[in-house]
PDB file of C-alpha atoms in Angstrom:
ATOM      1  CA  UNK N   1       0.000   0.000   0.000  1.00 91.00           C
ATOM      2  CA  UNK N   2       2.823   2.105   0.889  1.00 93.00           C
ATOM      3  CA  UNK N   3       6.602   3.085   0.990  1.00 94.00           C
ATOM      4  CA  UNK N   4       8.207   5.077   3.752  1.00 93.00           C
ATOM      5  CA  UNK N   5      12.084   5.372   4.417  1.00 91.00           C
ATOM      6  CA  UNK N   6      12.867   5.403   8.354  1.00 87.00           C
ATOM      7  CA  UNK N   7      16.800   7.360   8.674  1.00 84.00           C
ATOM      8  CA  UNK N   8      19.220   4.439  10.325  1.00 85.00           C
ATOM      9  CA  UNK N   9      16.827   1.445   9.772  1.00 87.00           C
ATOM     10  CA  UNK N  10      15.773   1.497   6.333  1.00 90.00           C
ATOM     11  CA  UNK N  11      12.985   1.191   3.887  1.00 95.00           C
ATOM     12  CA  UNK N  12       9.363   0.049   5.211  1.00 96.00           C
ATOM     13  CA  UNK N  13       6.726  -1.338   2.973  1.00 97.00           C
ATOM     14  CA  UNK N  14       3.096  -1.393   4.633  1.00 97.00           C
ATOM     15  CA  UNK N  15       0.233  -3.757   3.641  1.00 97.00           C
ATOM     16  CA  UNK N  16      -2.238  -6.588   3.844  1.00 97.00           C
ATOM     17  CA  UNK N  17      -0.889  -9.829   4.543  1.00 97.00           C
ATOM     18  CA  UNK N  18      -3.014 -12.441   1.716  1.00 95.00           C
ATOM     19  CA  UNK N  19      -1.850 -15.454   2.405  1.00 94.00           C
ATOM     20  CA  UNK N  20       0.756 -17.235   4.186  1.00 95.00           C
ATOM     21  CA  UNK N  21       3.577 -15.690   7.056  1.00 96.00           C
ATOM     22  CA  UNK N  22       6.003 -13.231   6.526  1.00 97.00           C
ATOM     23  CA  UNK N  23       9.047 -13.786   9.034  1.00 97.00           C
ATOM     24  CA  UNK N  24      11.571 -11.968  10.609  1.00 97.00           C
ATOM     25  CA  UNK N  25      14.805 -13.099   8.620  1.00 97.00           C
ATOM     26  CA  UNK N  26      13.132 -14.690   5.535  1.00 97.00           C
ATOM     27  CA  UNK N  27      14.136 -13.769   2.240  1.00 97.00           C
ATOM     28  CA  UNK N  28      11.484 -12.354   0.064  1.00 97.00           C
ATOM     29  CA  UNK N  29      10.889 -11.096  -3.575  1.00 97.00           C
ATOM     30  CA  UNK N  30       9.404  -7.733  -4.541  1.00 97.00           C
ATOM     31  CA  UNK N  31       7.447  -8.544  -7.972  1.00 96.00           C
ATOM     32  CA  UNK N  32       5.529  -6.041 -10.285  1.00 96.00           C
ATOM     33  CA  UNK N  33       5.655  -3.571 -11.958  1.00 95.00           C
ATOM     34  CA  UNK N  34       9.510  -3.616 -11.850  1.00 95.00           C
ATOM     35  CA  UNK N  35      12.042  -6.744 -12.921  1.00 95.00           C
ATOM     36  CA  UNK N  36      11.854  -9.157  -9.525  1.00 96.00           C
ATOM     37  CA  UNK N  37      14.202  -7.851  -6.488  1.00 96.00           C
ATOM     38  CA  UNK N  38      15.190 -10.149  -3.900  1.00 96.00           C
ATOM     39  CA  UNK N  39      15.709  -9.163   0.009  1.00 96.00           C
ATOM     40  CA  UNK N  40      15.212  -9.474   3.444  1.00 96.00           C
ATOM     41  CA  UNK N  41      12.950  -8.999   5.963  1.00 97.00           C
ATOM     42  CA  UNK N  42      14.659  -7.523   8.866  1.00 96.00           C
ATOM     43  CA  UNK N  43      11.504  -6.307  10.681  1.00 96.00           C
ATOM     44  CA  UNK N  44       7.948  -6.852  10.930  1.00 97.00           C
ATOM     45  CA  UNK N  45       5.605  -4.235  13.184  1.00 95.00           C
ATOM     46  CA  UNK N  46       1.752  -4.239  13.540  1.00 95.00           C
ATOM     47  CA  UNK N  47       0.224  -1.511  15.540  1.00 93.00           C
ATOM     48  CA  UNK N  48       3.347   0.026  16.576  1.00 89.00           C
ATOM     49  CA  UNK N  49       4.408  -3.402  18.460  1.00 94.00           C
ATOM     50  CA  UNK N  50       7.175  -5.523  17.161  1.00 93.00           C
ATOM     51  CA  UNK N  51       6.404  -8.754  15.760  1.00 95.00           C
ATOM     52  CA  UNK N  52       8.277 -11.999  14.397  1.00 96.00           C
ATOM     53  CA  UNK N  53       5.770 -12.356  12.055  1.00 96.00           C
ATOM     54  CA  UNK N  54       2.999 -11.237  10.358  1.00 96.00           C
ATOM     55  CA  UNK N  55       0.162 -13.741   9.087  1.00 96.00           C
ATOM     56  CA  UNK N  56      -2.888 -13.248   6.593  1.00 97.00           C
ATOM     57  CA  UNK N  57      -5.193 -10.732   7.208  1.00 96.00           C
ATOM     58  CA  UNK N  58      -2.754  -8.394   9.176  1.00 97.00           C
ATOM     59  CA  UNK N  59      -1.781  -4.739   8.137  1.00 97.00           C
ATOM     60  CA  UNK N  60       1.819  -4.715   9.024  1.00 98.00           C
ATOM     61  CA  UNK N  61       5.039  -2.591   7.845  1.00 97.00           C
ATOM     62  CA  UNK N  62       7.751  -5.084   6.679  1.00 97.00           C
ATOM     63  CA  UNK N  63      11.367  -3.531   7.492  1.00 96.00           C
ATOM     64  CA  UNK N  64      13.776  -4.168   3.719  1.00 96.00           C
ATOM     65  CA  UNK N  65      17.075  -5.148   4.075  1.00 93.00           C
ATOM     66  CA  UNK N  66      19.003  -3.173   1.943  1.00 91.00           C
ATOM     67  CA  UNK N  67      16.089  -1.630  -0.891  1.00 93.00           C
ATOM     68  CA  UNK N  68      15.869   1.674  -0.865  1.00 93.00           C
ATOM     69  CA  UNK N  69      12.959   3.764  -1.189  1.00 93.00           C
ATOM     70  CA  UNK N  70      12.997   4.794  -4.806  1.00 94.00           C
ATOM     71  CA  UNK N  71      13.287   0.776  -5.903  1.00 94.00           C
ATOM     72  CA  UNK N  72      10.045   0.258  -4.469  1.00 96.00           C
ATOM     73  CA  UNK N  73       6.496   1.709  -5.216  1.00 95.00           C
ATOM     74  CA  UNK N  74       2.912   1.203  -4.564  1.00 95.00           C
ATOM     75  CA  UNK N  75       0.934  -2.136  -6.145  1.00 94.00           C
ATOM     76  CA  UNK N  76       4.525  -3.943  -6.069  1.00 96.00           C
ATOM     77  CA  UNK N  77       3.869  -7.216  -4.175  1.00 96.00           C
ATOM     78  CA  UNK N  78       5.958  -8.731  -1.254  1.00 96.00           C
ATOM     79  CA  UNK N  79       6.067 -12.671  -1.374  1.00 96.00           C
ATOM     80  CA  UNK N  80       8.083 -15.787  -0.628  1.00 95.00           C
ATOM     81  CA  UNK N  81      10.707 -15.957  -3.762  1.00 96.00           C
ATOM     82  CA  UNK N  82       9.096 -17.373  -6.606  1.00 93.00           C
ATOM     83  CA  UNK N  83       5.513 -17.691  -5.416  1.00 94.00           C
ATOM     84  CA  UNK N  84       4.127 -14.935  -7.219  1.00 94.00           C
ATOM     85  CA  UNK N  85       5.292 -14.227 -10.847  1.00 93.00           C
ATOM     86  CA  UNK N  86       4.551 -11.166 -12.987  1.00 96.00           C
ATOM     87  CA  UNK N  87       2.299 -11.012 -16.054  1.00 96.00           C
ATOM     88  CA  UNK N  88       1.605  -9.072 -18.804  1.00 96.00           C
ATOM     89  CA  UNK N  89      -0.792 -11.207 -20.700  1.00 97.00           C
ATOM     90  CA  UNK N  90      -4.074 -12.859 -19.281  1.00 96.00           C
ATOM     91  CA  UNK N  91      -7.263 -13.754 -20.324  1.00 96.00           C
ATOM     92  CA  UNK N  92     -10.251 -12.550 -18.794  1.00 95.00           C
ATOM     93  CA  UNK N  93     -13.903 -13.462 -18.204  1.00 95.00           C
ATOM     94  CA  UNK N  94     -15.742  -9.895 -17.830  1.00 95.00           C
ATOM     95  CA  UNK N  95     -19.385  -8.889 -17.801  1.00 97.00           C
ATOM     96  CA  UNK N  96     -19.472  -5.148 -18.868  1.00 97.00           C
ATOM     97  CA  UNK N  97     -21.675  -2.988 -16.520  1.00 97.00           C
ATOM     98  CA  UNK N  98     -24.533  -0.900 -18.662  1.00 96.00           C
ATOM     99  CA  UNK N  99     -25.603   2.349 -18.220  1.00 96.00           C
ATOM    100  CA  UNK N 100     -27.847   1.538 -15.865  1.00 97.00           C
ATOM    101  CA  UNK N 101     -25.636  -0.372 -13.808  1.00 97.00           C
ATOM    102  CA  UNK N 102     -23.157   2.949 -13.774  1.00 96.00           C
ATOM    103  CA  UNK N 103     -21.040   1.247 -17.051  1.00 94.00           C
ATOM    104  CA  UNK N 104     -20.412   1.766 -20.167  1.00 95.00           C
ATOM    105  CA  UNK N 105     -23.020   3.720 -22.665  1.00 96.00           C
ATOM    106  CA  UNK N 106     -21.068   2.738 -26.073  1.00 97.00           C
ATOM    107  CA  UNK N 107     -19.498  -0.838 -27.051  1.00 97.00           C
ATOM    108  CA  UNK N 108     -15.848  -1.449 -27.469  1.00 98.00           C
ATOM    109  CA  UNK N 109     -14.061  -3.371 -30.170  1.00 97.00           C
ATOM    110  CA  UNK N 110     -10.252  -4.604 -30.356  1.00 97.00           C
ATOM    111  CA  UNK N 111      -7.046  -2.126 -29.026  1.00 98.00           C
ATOM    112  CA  UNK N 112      -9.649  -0.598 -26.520  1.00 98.00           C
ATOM    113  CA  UNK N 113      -7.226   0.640 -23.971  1.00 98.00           C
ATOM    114  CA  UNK N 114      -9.175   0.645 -20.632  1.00 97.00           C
ATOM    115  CA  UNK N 115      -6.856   1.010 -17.091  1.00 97.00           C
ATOM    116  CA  UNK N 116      -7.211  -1.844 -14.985  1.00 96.00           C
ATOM    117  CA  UNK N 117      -6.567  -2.348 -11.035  1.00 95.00           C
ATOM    118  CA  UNK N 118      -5.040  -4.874  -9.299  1.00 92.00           C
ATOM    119  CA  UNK N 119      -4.972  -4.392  -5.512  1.00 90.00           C
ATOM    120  CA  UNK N 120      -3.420  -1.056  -5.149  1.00 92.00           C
ATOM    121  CA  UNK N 121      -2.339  -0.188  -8.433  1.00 93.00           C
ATOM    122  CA  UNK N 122      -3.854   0.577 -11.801  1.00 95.00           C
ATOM    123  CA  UNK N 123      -2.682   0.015 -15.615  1.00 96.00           C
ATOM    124  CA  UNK N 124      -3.458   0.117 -19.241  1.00 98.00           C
ATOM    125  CA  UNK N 125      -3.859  -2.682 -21.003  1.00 98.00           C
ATOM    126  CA  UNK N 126      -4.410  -2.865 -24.722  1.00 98.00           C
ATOM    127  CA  UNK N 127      -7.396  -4.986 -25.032  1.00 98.00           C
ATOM    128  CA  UNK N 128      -8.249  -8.142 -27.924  1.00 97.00           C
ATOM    129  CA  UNK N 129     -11.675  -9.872 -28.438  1.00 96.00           C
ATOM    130  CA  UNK N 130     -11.941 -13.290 -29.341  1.00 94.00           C
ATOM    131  CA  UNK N 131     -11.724 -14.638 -33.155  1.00 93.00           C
ATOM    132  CA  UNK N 132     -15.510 -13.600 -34.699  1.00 94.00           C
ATOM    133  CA  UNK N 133     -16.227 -11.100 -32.262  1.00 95.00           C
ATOM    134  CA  UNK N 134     -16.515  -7.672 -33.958  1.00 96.00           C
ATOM    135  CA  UNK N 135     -17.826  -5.527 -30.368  1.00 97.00           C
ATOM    136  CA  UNK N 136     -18.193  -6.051 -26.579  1.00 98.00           C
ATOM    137  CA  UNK N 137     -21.801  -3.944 -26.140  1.00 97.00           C
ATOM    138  CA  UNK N 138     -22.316  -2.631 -22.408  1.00 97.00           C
ATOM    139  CA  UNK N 139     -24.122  -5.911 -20.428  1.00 97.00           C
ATOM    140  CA  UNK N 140     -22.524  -8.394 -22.445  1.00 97.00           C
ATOM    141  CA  UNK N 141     -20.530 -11.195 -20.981  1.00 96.00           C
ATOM    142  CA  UNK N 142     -17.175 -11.565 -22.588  1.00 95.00           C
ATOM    143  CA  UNK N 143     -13.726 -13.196 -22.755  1.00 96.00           C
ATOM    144  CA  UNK N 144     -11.288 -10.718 -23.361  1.00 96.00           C
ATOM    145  CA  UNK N 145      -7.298 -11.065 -24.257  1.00 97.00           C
ATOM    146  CA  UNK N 146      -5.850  -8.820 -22.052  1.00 98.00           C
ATOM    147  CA  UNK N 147      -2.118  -7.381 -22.755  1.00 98.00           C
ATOM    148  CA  UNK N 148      -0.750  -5.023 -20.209  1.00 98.00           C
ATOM    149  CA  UNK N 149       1.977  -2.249 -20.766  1.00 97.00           C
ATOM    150  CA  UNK N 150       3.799  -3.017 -17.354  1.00 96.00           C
ATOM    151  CA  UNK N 151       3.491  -6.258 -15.661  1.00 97.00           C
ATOM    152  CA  UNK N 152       1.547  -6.824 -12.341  1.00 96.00           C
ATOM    153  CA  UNK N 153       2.182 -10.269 -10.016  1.00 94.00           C
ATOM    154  CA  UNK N 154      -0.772 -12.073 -10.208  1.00 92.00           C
ATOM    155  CA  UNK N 155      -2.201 -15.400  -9.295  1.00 84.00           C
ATOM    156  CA  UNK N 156      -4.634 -17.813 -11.306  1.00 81.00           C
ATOM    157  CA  UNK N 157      -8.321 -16.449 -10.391  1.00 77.00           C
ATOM    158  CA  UNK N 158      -7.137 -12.893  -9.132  1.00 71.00           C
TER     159      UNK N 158
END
């Protein structure tokens, strides 16, 4: 969610905990946006209390080993090394809200560039429709090839 650089201990990234535990000591990979970094975690702190971990659900601020604050930005991901892998392409099931429904009034067709967000972080993506589909109209279902210009870690079913 956020970046903050504390003088004589280092650079703190703040989040959500997903899934899994985050220890004190444990290297971990920064993945998005950016090529993959690796570190460490040298401190974990929820609620202005020291932890030696952090599990799912928690808001914590993980202390980086060596990053500094400029190599790290918001909608990056912190994860166990090679959990996580970033993706440019994906294919998408969408329904497209209508007007009504606070959507779209006009249809779309191929190289529609619409921004798309992923946790805390949005992006364009250059939009393809499948073989035989001319338009997407507003309250259609559709499965969309998705190509992004910067890739975001994401999982199967995010």
């Amino acid at each position: 969610e956020d970046v903050f650089s504390i003088s004589g201990r280092g650079t703190v990234v703040t989040g959500r905990i997903e899934k899994g535990v985050v220890k004190v000591g444990e290297e971990v990979e920064i993945v998005g946006i950016r090529p993959v970094q690796k570190t460490t975690c040298t401190g974990v702190e929820m609620f202005r209390k020291l932890l030696d971990q952090g599990q799912a659900g928690d808001n914590v601020g993980v202390l980086l080993r060596g990053t500094k604050r400029e190599d790290v930005e918001r909608g990056q991901v912190l994860c166990k090394p090679g959990s996580i892998t970033p993706h440019t392409k994906f294919v998408a099931e969408a329904y497209i809200l209508n007007k009504e429904e606070g959507g779209r009034h006009t249809p779309f067709f191929t190289n529609y560039r619409p921004q798309f967000y992923f946790r805390t972080t949005d992006v364009t993506g250059i939009i393809k429709l499948k073989e035989g589909v001319e338009m997407i109209m507003p309250g259609d279902n559709a499965e969309l090839d998705v190509e992004l210009i910067t890739p975001i870690a994401m999982d199967q079913g995010l």
